[in-house]
PDB file of C-alpha atoms and ligand atoms in Angstrom:
ATOM      1  CA  MET A 276       0.233  -0.097  -0.327  1.00  0.00           C
ATOM      2  CA  ILE A 277       1.260   3.728  -0.487  1.00  0.00           C
ATOM      3  CA  ARG A 278      -0.202   6.573   0.861  1.00  0.00           C
ATOM      4  CA  LEU A 279      -0.812  10.037  -0.418  1.00  0.00           C
ATOM      5  CA  PRO A 280       0.595  13.485  -0.235  1.00  0.00           C
ATOM      6  CA  ALA A 281      -1.459  15.005   2.004  1.00  0.00           C
ATOM      7  CA  ASP A 282      -0.587  19.020   0.750  1.00  0.00           C
ATOM      8  CA  ARG A 283      -0.466  18.111  -2.847  1.00  0.00           C
ATOM      9  CA  PRO A 284      -1.924  16.037  -5.819  1.00  0.00           C
ATOM     10  CA  ALA A 285       0.383  12.675  -6.735  1.00  0.00           C
ATOM     11  CA  VAL A 286       1.687  12.179  -9.929  1.00  0.00           C
ATOM     12  CA  MET A 287       1.668   8.454 -11.376  1.00  0.00           C
ATOM     13  CA  GLY A 288       4.572   7.879 -14.571  1.00  0.00           C
ATOM     14  CA  ILE A 289       3.416   5.764 -17.117  1.00  0.00           C
ATOM     15  CA  LEU A 290       6.148   2.799 -17.989  1.00  0.00           C
ATOM     16  CA  ASN A 291       4.466   0.463 -20.704  1.00  0.00           C
ATOM     17  CA  VAL A 292       6.911  -2.509 -21.071  1.00  0.00           C
ATOM     18  CA  THR A 293       4.658  -3.123 -24.499  1.00  0.00           C
ATOM     19  CA  PRO A 294       6.012  -3.788 -28.062  1.00  0.00           C
ATOM     20  CA  ASP A 295       2.433  -1.711 -28.489  1.00  0.00           C
ATOM     21  CA  SER A 296       1.160   0.932 -26.363  1.00  0.00           C
ATOM     22  CA  PHE A 297      -0.179   4.420 -28.219  1.00  0.00           C
ATOM     23  CA  SER A 298       2.064   6.508 -27.536  1.00  0.00           C
ATOM     24  CA  ASP A 299       5.218   4.913 -26.345  1.00  0.00           C
ATOM     25  CA  GLY A 300       5.356   1.319 -27.534  1.00  0.00           C
ATOM     26  CA  GLY A 301       8.737  -0.476 -28.219  1.00  0.00           C
ATOM     27  CA  ALA A 302      10.333   2.027 -26.275  1.00  0.00           C
ATOM     28  CA  PHE A 303      12.814  -0.385 -24.762  1.00  0.00           C
ATOM     29  CA  ALA A 304      15.463  -3.273 -25.736  1.00  0.00           C
ATOM     30  CA  ASP A 305      15.389  -4.955 -22.697  1.00  0.00           C
ATOM     31  CA  TRP A 306      14.137  -5.161 -18.667  1.00  0.00           C
ATOM     32  CA  ARG A 307      17.586  -3.324 -17.329  1.00  0.00           C
ATOM     33  CA  GLU A 308      16.556  -0.191 -19.935  1.00  0.00           C
ATOM     34  CA  ALA A 309      12.812   0.065 -18.876  1.00  0.00           C
ATOM     35  CA  ALA A 310      13.812  -0.290 -15.104  1.00  0.00           C
ATOM     36  CA  ASP A 311      15.863   2.547 -15.846  1.00  0.00           C
ATOM     37  CA  TYR A 312      13.672   4.885 -17.555  1.00  0.00           C
ATOM     38  CA  GLY A 313      11.345   3.766 -14.274  1.00  0.00           C
ATOM     39  CA  ARG A 314      14.231   5.383 -12.142  1.00  0.00           C
ATOM     40  CA  SER A 315      14.545   8.434 -14.651  1.00  0.00           C
ATOM     41  CA  LEU A 316      10.476   8.447 -13.881  1.00  0.00           C
ATOM     42  CA  ALA A 317      11.173   8.571  -9.923  1.00  0.00           C
ATOM     43  CA  ALA A 318      14.038  11.280 -10.213  1.00  0.00           C
ATOM     44  CA  ALA A 319      11.803  13.542 -12.073  1.00  0.00           C
ATOM     45  CA  GLY A 320       9.106  13.251  -9.579  1.00  0.00           C
ATOM     46  CA  ALA A 321       6.627  10.221 -10.203  1.00  0.00           C
ATOM     47  CA  ASP A 322       4.978   9.353  -6.666  1.00  0.00           C
ATOM     48  CA  ILE A 323       4.244   5.716  -8.245  1.00  0.00           C
ATOM     49  CA  VAL A 324       5.434   4.113 -11.664  1.00  0.00           C
ATOM     50  CA  ASP A 325       3.024   2.160 -13.369  1.00  0.00           C
ATOM     51  CA  VAL A 326       4.304  -0.977 -14.877  1.00  0.00           C
ATOM     52  CA  GLY A 327       2.119  -2.128 -17.589  1.00  0.00           C
ATOM     53  CA  GLY A 328       3.198  -4.733 -20.354  1.00  0.00           C
ATOM     54  CA  GLU A 329      -0.352  -5.376 -21.913  1.00  0.00           C
ATOM     55  CA  SER A 330      -1.669  -2.730 -24.606  1.00  0.00           C
ATOM     56  CA  THR A 331      -5.102  -1.898 -23.348  1.00  0.00           C
ATOM     57  CA  ARG A 332      -5.749   0.548 -26.438  1.00  0.00           C
ATOM     58  CA  PRO A 333      -9.150   0.327 -28.147  1.00  0.00           C
ATOM     59  CA  GLY A 334      -8.809  -2.922 -30.618  1.00  0.00           C
ATOM     60  CA  ALA A 335      -5.968  -4.734 -28.850  1.00  0.00           C
ATOM     61  CA  VAL A 336      -5.896  -8.669 -28.494  1.00  0.00           C
ATOM     62  CA  GLU A 337      -5.052 -10.043 -24.826  1.00  0.00           C
ATOM     63  CA  VAL A 338      -1.151 -11.313 -24.215  1.00  0.00           C
ATOM     64  CA  PRO A 339      -0.174 -14.720 -22.794  1.00  0.00           C
ATOM     65  CA  VAL A 340       0.287 -14.778 -18.784  1.00  0.00           C
ATOM     66  CA  GLU A 341       3.630 -16.005 -19.416  1.00  0.00           C
ATOM     67  CA  GLU A 342       4.494 -13.623 -21.861  1.00  0.00           C
ATOM     68  CA  GLU A 343       3.191 -10.403 -19.549  1.00  0.00           C
ATOM     69  CA  MET A 344       4.798 -11.895 -16.414  1.00  0.00           C
ATOM     70  CA  ARG A 345       8.062 -12.206 -18.754  1.00  0.00           C
ATOM     71  CA  ARG A 346       7.950  -8.307 -19.969  1.00  0.00           C
ATOM     72  CA  VAL A 347       6.761  -6.854 -16.452  1.00  0.00           C
ATOM     73  CA  ILE A 348       8.428  -9.165 -13.504  1.00  0.00           C
ATOM     74  CA  PRO A 349      11.868  -8.063 -13.873  1.00  0.00           C
ATOM     75  CA  VAL A 350      10.822  -4.171 -14.198  1.00  0.00           C
ATOM     76  CA  VAL A 351       8.808  -4.448 -10.775  1.00  0.00           C
ATOM     77  CA  SER A 352      11.616  -6.280  -8.812  1.00  0.00           C
ATOM     78  CA  GLU A 353      14.157  -3.861  -9.887  1.00  0.00           C
ATOM     79  CA  LEU A 354      12.138  -1.006  -9.534  1.00  0.00           C
ATOM     80  CA  ALA A 355      11.137  -2.085  -6.284  1.00  0.00           C
ATOM     81  CA  SER A 356      14.425  -2.498  -5.130  1.00  0.00           C
ATOM     82  CA  SER A 357      15.415   0.568  -5.711  1.00  0.00           C
ATOM     83  CA  GLY A 358      13.152   1.775  -3.456  1.00  0.00           C
ATOM     84  CA  VAL A 359      10.490   3.212  -6.137  1.00  0.00           C
ATOM     85  CA  PRO A 360       7.055   2.778  -5.606  1.00  0.00           C
ATOM     86  CA  VAL A 361       5.795   0.398  -7.874  1.00  0.00           C
ATOM     87  CA  SER A 362       2.115  -0.336  -9.444  1.00  0.00           C
ATOM     88  CA  ILE A 363       1.305  -3.276 -11.871  1.00  0.00           C
ATOM     89  CA  ASP A 364      -1.005  -2.037 -14.581  1.00  0.00           C
ATOM     90  CA  THR A 365      -2.598  -5.908 -15.361  1.00  0.00           C
ATOM     91  CA  ARG A 366      -6.132  -7.573 -15.641  1.00  0.00           C
ATOM     92  CA  LYS A 367      -4.282 -10.787 -14.541  1.00  0.00           C
ATOM     93  CA  ALA A 368      -4.708 -12.439 -11.256  1.00  0.00           C
ATOM     94  CA  THR A 369      -1.185 -14.011 -11.562  1.00  0.00           C
ATOM     95  CA  VAL A 370       0.368 -11.451 -13.092  1.00  0.00           C
ATOM     96  CA  ALA A 371      -0.805  -8.733  -9.809  1.00  0.00           C
ATOM     97  CA  GLU A 372      -0.043 -11.932  -7.688  1.00  0.00           C
ATOM     98  CA  GLU A 373       3.539 -11.925  -8.428  1.00  0.00           C
ATOM     99  CA  ALA A 374       4.384  -8.210  -9.356  1.00  0.00           C
ATOM    100  CA  LEU A 375       3.154  -7.948  -5.291  1.00  0.00           C
ATOM    101  CA  ARG A 376       5.652 -10.621  -4.397  1.00  0.00           C
ATOM    102  CA  ALA A 377       8.553  -8.570  -6.475  1.00  0.00           C
ATOM    103  CA  GLY A 378       8.065  -5.690  -4.662  1.00  0.00           C
ATOM    104  CA  ALA A 379       5.142  -4.005  -6.451  1.00  0.00           C
ATOM    105  CA  VAL A 380       2.408  -1.847  -3.950  1.00  0.00           C
ATOM    106  CA  VAL A 381      -0.311  -1.012  -5.697  1.00  0.00           C
ATOM    107  CA  ILE A 382      -2.743  -3.273  -8.406  1.00  0.00           C
ATOM    108  CA  ASN A 383      -4.333  -1.037 -11.287  1.00  0.00           C
ATOM    109  CA  ASP A 384      -7.110  -3.222 -12.761  1.00  0.00           C
ATOM    110  CA  VAL A 385      -8.456  -1.710 -15.851  1.00  0.00           C
ATOM    111  CA  SER A 386     -11.387  -3.968 -15.731  1.00  0.00           C
ATOM    112  CA  GLY A 387     -11.611  -3.040 -12.183  1.00  0.00           C
ATOM    113  CA  PHE A 388     -11.637  -6.074 -10.286  1.00  0.00           C
ATOM    114  CA  ARG A 389     -14.374  -8.075 -12.262  1.00  0.00           C
ATOM    115  CA  ASP A 390     -12.318 -11.136 -11.975  1.00  0.00           C
ATOM    116  CA  PRO A 391     -13.088 -12.995  -8.523  1.00  0.00           C
ATOM    117  CA  ASP A 392      -9.316 -14.524  -8.580  1.00  0.00           C
ATOM    118  CA  MET A 393      -8.110 -10.581  -8.880  1.00  0.00           C
ATOM    119  CA  VAL A 394     -10.806  -9.496  -5.844  1.00  0.00           C
ATOM    120  CA  SER A 395      -8.660 -12.701  -3.535  1.00  0.00           C
ATOM    121  CA  VAL A 396      -5.366 -11.152  -4.821  1.00  0.00           C
ATOM    122  CA  ALA A 397      -6.000  -7.679  -3.623  1.00  0.00           C
ATOM    123  CA  ALA A 398      -7.880  -8.938  -0.558  1.00  0.00           C
ATOM    124  CA  GLU A 399      -5.123 -11.390   0.503  1.00  0.00           C
ATOM    125  CA  SER A 400      -2.657  -8.613  -0.373  1.00  0.00           C
ATOM    126  CA  GLN A 401      -1.878  -5.012   1.990  1.00  0.00           C
ATOM    127  CA  ALA A 402      -1.773  -3.710  -1.696  1.00  0.00           C
ATOM    128  CA  THR A 403      -3.487  -0.378  -2.824  1.00  0.00           C
ATOM    129  CA  VAL A 404      -6.091  -0.998  -5.797  1.00  0.00           C
ATOM    130  CA  CYS A 405      -7.065   1.249  -8.498  1.00  0.00           C
ATOM    131  CA  ILE A 406     -10.041   0.418  -9.711  1.00  0.00           C
ATOM    132  CA  MET A 407     -10.853   1.539 -13.306  1.00  0.00           C
ATOM    133  CA  HIS A 408     -14.652   1.326 -14.949  1.00  0.00           C
ATOM    134  CA  MET A 409     -14.407   0.012 -18.900  1.00  0.00           C
ATOM    135  CA  LYS A 410     -17.329  -1.105 -20.666  1.00  0.00           C
ATOM    136  CA  GLY A 411     -16.913  -3.801 -22.422  1.00  0.00           C
ATOM    137  CA  GLU A 412     -12.757  -5.193 -23.116  1.00  0.00           C
ATOM    138  CA  PRO A 413     -10.005  -3.490 -24.898  1.00  0.00           C
ATOM    139  CA  ARG A 414     -11.040  -5.682 -27.774  1.00  0.00           C
ATOM    140  CA  ASN A 415     -14.693  -4.207 -28.250  1.00  0.00           C
ATOM    141  CA  MET A 416     -14.783  -1.427 -26.040  1.00  0.00           C
ATOM    142  CA  GLN A 417     -14.980   0.992 -28.806  1.00  0.00           C
ATOM    143  CA  SER A 418     -17.529  -0.436 -30.637  1.00  0.00           C
ATOM    144  CA  ALA A 419     -20.460   1.616 -30.129  1.00  0.00           C
ATOM    145  CA  PRO A 420     -21.082   2.233 -26.444  1.00  0.00           C
ATOM    146  CA  PHE A 421     -23.740   3.800 -24.914  1.00  0.00           C
ATOM    147  CA  TYR A 422     -25.235   5.308 -21.758  1.00  0.00           C
ATOM    148  CA  LYS A 423     -28.255   6.569 -20.668  1.00  0.00           C
ATOM    149  CA  ASP A 424     -26.149   8.927 -18.114  1.00  0.00           C
ATOM    150  CA  VAL A 425     -22.290   7.704 -18.001  1.00  0.00           C
ATOM    151  CA  VAL A 426     -21.337   9.784 -14.721  1.00  0.00           C
ATOM    152  CA  GLU A 427     -24.367   7.621 -12.959  1.00  0.00           C
ATOM    153  CA  GLU A 428     -23.260   4.473 -14.684  1.00  0.00           C
ATOM    154  CA  VAL A 429     -19.519   4.565 -13.829  1.00  0.00           C
ATOM    155  CA  LYS A 430     -20.361   6.060 -10.786  1.00  0.00           C
ATOM    156  CA  GLY A 431     -22.435   2.961  -9.985  1.00  0.00           C
ATOM    157  CA  PHE A 432     -19.945   0.193 -11.163  1.00  0.00           C
ATOM    158  CA  LEU A 433     -16.881   2.070  -8.907  1.00  0.00           C
ATOM    159  CA  ALA A 434     -18.691   2.150  -5.788  1.00  0.00           C
ATOM    160  CA  GLY A 435     -19.952  -1.381  -6.346  1.00  0.00           C
ATOM    161  CA  GLN A 436     -16.572  -2.921  -6.827  1.00  0.00           C
ATOM    162  CA  ALA A 437     -15.111  -0.812  -3.827  1.00  0.00           C
ATOM    163  CA  ASP A 438     -17.830  -2.129  -1.403  1.00  0.00           C
ATOM    164  CA  LEU A 439     -16.803  -5.448  -3.045  1.00  0.00           C
ATOM    165  CA  LEU A 440     -13.924  -5.006  -1.842  1.00  0.00           C
ATOM    166  CA  SER A 441     -14.248  -3.346   1.586  1.00  0.00           C
ATOM    167  CA  SER A 442     -16.461  -6.550   1.991  1.00  0.00           C
ATOM    168  CA  ARG A 443     -13.365  -8.951   1.485  1.00  0.00           C
ATOM    169  CA  GLY A 444     -11.246  -6.839   3.860  1.00  0.00           C
ATOM    170  CA  VAL A 445      -9.166  -4.132   1.959  1.00  0.00           C
ATOM    171  CA  PRO A 446      -9.067  -1.566   3.846  1.00  0.00           C
ATOM    172  CA  HIS A 447     -11.168   1.568   3.003  1.00  0.00           C
ATOM    173  CA  GLU A 448      -7.567   3.800   2.380  1.00  0.00           C
ATOM    174  CA  ASN A 449      -6.504   1.379   0.402  1.00  0.00           C
ATOM    175  CA  ILE A 450      -8.712   1.860  -2.256  1.00  0.00           C
ATOM    176  CA  TRP A 451      -8.777   4.567  -5.196  1.00  0.00           C
ATOM    177  CA  VAL A 452     -11.101   4.623  -8.038  1.00  0.00           C
ATOM    178  CA  ASP A 453     -10.699   5.615 -11.688  1.00  0.00           C
ATOM    179  CA  PRO A 454     -13.676   6.631 -14.520  1.00  0.00           C
ATOM    180  CA  GLY A 455     -11.470   4.825 -17.251  1.00  0.00           C
ATOM    181  CA  ILE A 456     -10.932   7.886 -19.785  1.00  0.00           C
ATOM    182  CA  GLY A 457     -11.356   6.560 -22.884  1.00  0.00           C
ATOM    183  CA  PHE A 458     -12.541   2.922 -22.168  1.00  0.00           C
ATOM    184  CA  GLY A 459     -15.624   2.479 -23.770  1.00  0.00           C
ATOM    185  CA  LYS A 460     -16.676   5.883 -24.339  1.00  0.00           C
ATOM    186  CA  ARG A 461     -17.364   8.618 -26.906  1.00  0.00           C
ATOM    187  CA  HIS A 462     -15.765  11.692 -27.163  1.00  0.00           C
ATOM    188  CA  ASP A 463     -18.986  13.288 -24.863  1.00  0.00           C
ATOM    189  CA  ASP A 464     -18.474  10.451 -22.314  1.00  0.00           C
ATOM    190  CA  ASN A 465     -14.876  11.782 -21.811  1.00  0.00           C
ATOM    191  CA  LEU A 466     -15.850  15.082 -21.548  1.00  0.00           C
ATOM    192  CA  VAL A 467     -18.892  14.956 -19.404  1.00  0.00           C
ATOM    193  CA  LEU A 468     -17.217  12.836 -17.000  1.00  0.00           C
ATOM    194  CA  LEU A 469     -14.215  15.262 -16.483  1.00  0.00           C
ATOM    195  CA  ARG A 470     -16.835  17.684 -16.142  1.00  0.00           C
ATOM    196  CA  ARG A 471     -18.437  16.109 -13.634  1.00  0.00           C
ATOM    197  CA  LEU A 472     -15.693  14.678 -12.171  1.00  0.00           C
ATOM    198  CA  GLU A 473     -16.330  16.023  -8.250  1.00  0.00           C
ATOM    199  CA  GLU A 474     -19.624  13.521  -8.341  1.00  0.00           C
ATOM    200  CA  ILE A 475     -17.043  10.581  -8.798  1.00  0.00           C
ATOM    201  CA  SER A 476     -15.291  11.919  -5.887  1.00  0.00           C
ATOM    202  CA  LEU A 477     -17.853  11.836  -3.704  1.00  0.00           C
ATOM    203  CA  ILE A 478     -18.251   8.255  -4.048  1.00  0.00           C
ATOM    204  CA  GLY A 479     -15.289   9.034  -0.801  1.00  0.00           C
ATOM    205  CA  PHE A 480     -12.322   7.419  -2.480  1.00  0.00           C
ATOM    206  CA  PRO A 481      -8.972   9.422  -4.232  1.00  0.00           C
ATOM    207  CA  VAL A 482     -10.115   9.706  -7.544  1.00  0.00           C
ATOM    208  CA  LEU A 483      -7.096   8.664 -10.350  1.00  0.00           C
ATOM    209  CA  VAL A 484      -7.319  10.081 -13.495  1.00  0.00           C
ATOM    210  CA  GLY A 485      -5.501   8.894 -16.927  1.00  0.00           C
ATOM    211  CA  VAL A 486      -5.850  11.508 -19.472  1.00  0.00           C
ATOM    212  CA  SER A 487      -2.347  11.678 -20.950  1.00  0.00           C
ATOM    213  CA  ARG A 488      -1.986  11.646 -24.369  1.00  0.00           C
ATOM    214  CA  LYS A 489      -5.333  10.040 -25.254  1.00  0.00           C
ATOM    215  CA  SER A 490      -7.339  10.727 -28.447  1.00  0.00           C
ATOM    216  CA  PHE A 491     -10.401  12.601 -27.434  1.00  0.00           C
ATOM    217  CA  LEU A 492      -7.470  15.463 -26.477  1.00  0.00           C
ATOM    218  CA  GLY A 493      -6.186  14.449 -30.256  1.00  0.00           C
ATOM    219  CA  THR A 494      -9.906  14.963 -31.550  1.00  0.00           C
ATOM    220  CA  ILE A 495     -10.082  18.679 -29.539  1.00  0.00           C
ATOM    221  CA  SER A 496      -6.545  20.184 -30.872  1.00  0.00           C
ATOM    222  CA  GLY A 497      -6.278  18.360 -34.104  1.00  0.00           C
ATOM    223  CA  GLU A 498      -2.672  16.678 -33.112  1.00  0.00           C
ATOM    224  CA  PRO A 499      -2.831  13.499 -34.641  1.00  0.00           C
ATOM    225  CA  THR A 500       0.571  12.179 -32.707  1.00  0.00           C
ATOM    226  CA  PRO A 501       0.081  11.659 -29.320  1.00  0.00           C
ATOM    227  CA  ARG A 502       3.728  11.884 -27.918  1.00  0.00           C
ATOM    228  CA  LEU A 503       2.937  15.843 -29.451  1.00  0.00           C
ATOM    229  CA  ARG A 504       0.012  15.914 -27.483  1.00  0.00           C
ATOM    230  CA  LEU A 505       2.114  17.354 -24.463  1.00  0.00           C
ATOM    231  CA  GLY A 506       0.121  20.649 -23.712  1.00  0.00           C
ATOM    232  CA  GLU A 507      -3.078  18.963 -24.027  1.00  0.00           C
ATOM    233  CA  SER A 508      -2.561  16.782 -21.626  1.00  0.00           C
ATOM    234  CA  ILE A 509      -1.172  19.257 -18.995  1.00  0.00           C
ATOM    235  CA  ALA A 510      -4.286  21.590 -19.756  1.00  0.00           C
ATOM    236  CA  ALA A 511      -6.324  18.053 -18.958  1.00  0.00           C
ATOM    237  CA  GLY A 512      -4.538  16.898 -16.290  1.00  0.00           C
ATOM    238  CA  LEU A 513      -5.090  20.480 -14.501  1.00  0.00           C
ATOM    239  CA  TYR A 514      -8.714  20.911 -15.192  1.00  0.00           C
ATOM    240  CA  CYS A 515      -8.858  17.215 -13.388  1.00  0.00           C
ATOM    241  CA  LEU A 516      -7.109  18.526 -10.231  1.00  0.00           C
ATOM    242  CA  GLN A 517      -9.458  21.555 -10.137  1.00  0.00           C
ATOM    243  CA  ARG A 518     -12.153  19.030 -10.449  1.00  0.00           C
ATOM    244  CA  GLY A 519     -10.861  17.168  -7.338  1.00  0.00           C
ATOM    245  CA  ALA A 520      -8.519  14.251  -8.815  1.00  0.00           C
ATOM    246  CA  ARG A 521      -5.796  13.249  -6.391  1.00  0.00           C
ATOM    247  CA  ILE A 522      -3.586  11.175  -8.748  1.00  0.00           C
ATOM    248  CA  LEU A 523      -2.758  12.113 -12.435  1.00  0.00           C
ATOM    249  CA  ARG A 524      -1.280   9.270 -14.660  1.00  0.00           C
ATOM    250  CA  VAL A 525       0.848  10.688 -16.937  1.00  0.00           C
ATOM    251  CA  HIS A 526       3.413   9.949 -19.466  1.00  0.00           C
ATOM    252  CA  ASP A 527       5.844  13.165 -19.195  1.00  0.00           C
ATOM    253  CA  VAL A 528       6.162  13.497 -15.498  1.00  0.00           C
ATOM    254  CA  ALA A 529       8.737  16.286 -15.288  1.00  0.00           C
ATOM    255  CA  ALA A 530       6.054  18.783 -17.556  1.00  0.00           C
ATOM    256  CA  THR A 531       3.189  17.384 -15.174  1.00  0.00           C
ATOM    257  CA  VAL A 532       5.191  18.058 -11.962  1.00  0.00           C
ATOM    258  CA  GLY A 533       6.436  21.947 -12.704  1.00  0.00           C
ATOM    259  CA  ALA A 534       2.842  22.650 -14.040  1.00  0.00           C
ATOM    260  CA  ILE A 535       1.054  21.078 -10.756  1.00  0.00           C
ATOM    261  CA  ARG A 536       3.952  23.353  -8.571  1.00  0.00           C
ATOM    262  CA  VAL A 537       2.743  26.570 -10.659  1.00  0.00           C
ATOM    263  CA  TRP A 538      -0.849  25.513 -10.061  1.00  0.00           C
ATOM    264  CA  GLN A 539      -0.843  24.671  -6.906  1.00  0.00           C
ATOM    265  CA  ALA A 540       1.241  27.921  -5.953  1.00  0.00           C
ATOM    266  CA  LEU A 541      -1.198  30.118  -7.422  1.00  0.00           C
ATOM    267  CA  GLN A 542      -4.316  28.183  -6.100  1.00  0.00           C
ATOM    268  CA  ASN A 543      -3.063  28.867  -2.380  1.00  0.00           C
ATOM    269  CA  SER A 544      -1.367  32.285  -3.227  1.00  0.00           C
ATOM    270  CA  GLY A 545      -2.773  35.331  -1.468  1.00  0.00           C
TER     271      GLY A 545
HETATM  272  N1  LIG B 890      -5.117   4.055 -19.327  1.00  0.00           N
HETATM  273  C1  LIG B 890      -4.169   3.309 -20.108  1.00  0.00           C
HETATM  274  C2  LIG B 890      -3.652   2.421 -19.334  1.00  0.00           C
HETATM  275  N2  LIG B 890      -4.028   2.282 -18.034  1.00  0.00           N
HETATM  276  N3  LIG B 890      -4.873   2.845 -16.043  1.00  0.00           N
HETATM  277  C3  LIG B 890      -5.726   3.440 -15.252  1.00  0.00           C
HETATM  278  N4  LIG B 890      -5.783   3.527 -13.557  1.00  0.00           N
HETATM  279  N5  LIG B 890      -6.133   4.494 -16.076  1.00  0.00           N
HETATM  280  C4  LIG B 890      -6.000   4.705 -17.150  1.00  0.00           C
HETATM  281  O1  LIG B 890      -6.855   5.725 -17.361  1.00  0.00           O
HETATM  282  C5  LIG B 890      -5.115   4.162 -17.862  1.00  0.00           C
HETATM  283  C6  LIG B 890      -4.893   2.979 -17.665  1.00  0.00           C
HETATM  284  C7  LIG B 890      -3.911   3.482 -21.687  1.00  0.00           C
HETATM  285  O2  LIG B 890      -2.850   4.260 -21.658  1.00  0.00           O
HETATM  286  P1  LIG B 890      -1.387   3.843 -21.980  1.00  0.00           P
HETATM  287  O3  LIG B 890      -0.816   2.974 -20.621  1.00  0.00           O
HETATM  288  O4  LIG B 890      -0.239   5.061 -22.062  1.00  0.00           O
HETATM  289  O5  LIG B 890      -1.458   2.951 -23.481  1.00  0.00           O
HETATM  290  P2  LIG B 890      -1.408   1.273 -23.673  1.00  0.00           P
HETATM  291  O6  LIG B 890      -3.068   0.865 -22.931  1.00  0.00           O
HETATM  292  O7  LIG B 890      -1.694   1.657 -25.369  1.00  0.00           O
HETATM  293  O8  LIG B 890      -0.035   0.560 -22.986  1.00  0.00           O
END
């Protein structure tokens, strides 16, 4: 488990050890290079480094468990032994379990602990859990998602899963929630979720948001290359903080940390 700083938002740095992530796939030759990059994220001010071995971009197919383990476990182990707080971004209970054994302190499950085995792994550990909302699976989530009221549906799911985890013994302070921007959402669903983010924090858990480089930002700005959406990502991230988010999951850690410092100084001045 990990304690959030009381006096400022937290930053989760993204470390994708995948050949095909939407903005930064295939960046590392081996696990040593990946771990070095993870350490550089921590040095740039990331409070947590989120290690993922399976892309969950729209249309992505599932990676076999052995392959996902091969990608992430050495990186988790190396980072944890350097004292970096590590989060494991996985939908698979076996990968989560092995990552916790290797030193991870957060389970970030984009399928929101729908798998009972994942609930058991969380319940038997001291880990912090991030429950994310996703409609469907990455393979099919963008084929005509529909909501009557997206905020109510996302809130209902997150509150229900938080209740389930609590009933299995996961302490309240170990639970975070995430609306899952871009996961089975239309463009306007993403915008409404961000505009009404405060309603999600009313469930009573810290809210984590991942907007970094996502395609809805490109739809707004016209920038087709995810890596070049830095300004867009910072603007959306600060907006989320204004609406009550406590943790930002980002690719560009140094720029985000600087932006948060300025935002906070302005908030606290006078
Ligand atoms: N977004 C992605 C992956 N994991 N986890 C949480 N909690 N919230 C998010 O919004 C989120 C997430 C997708 O981004 P990325 O890891 O950059 O890409 P890919 O899934 O293609 O590896």
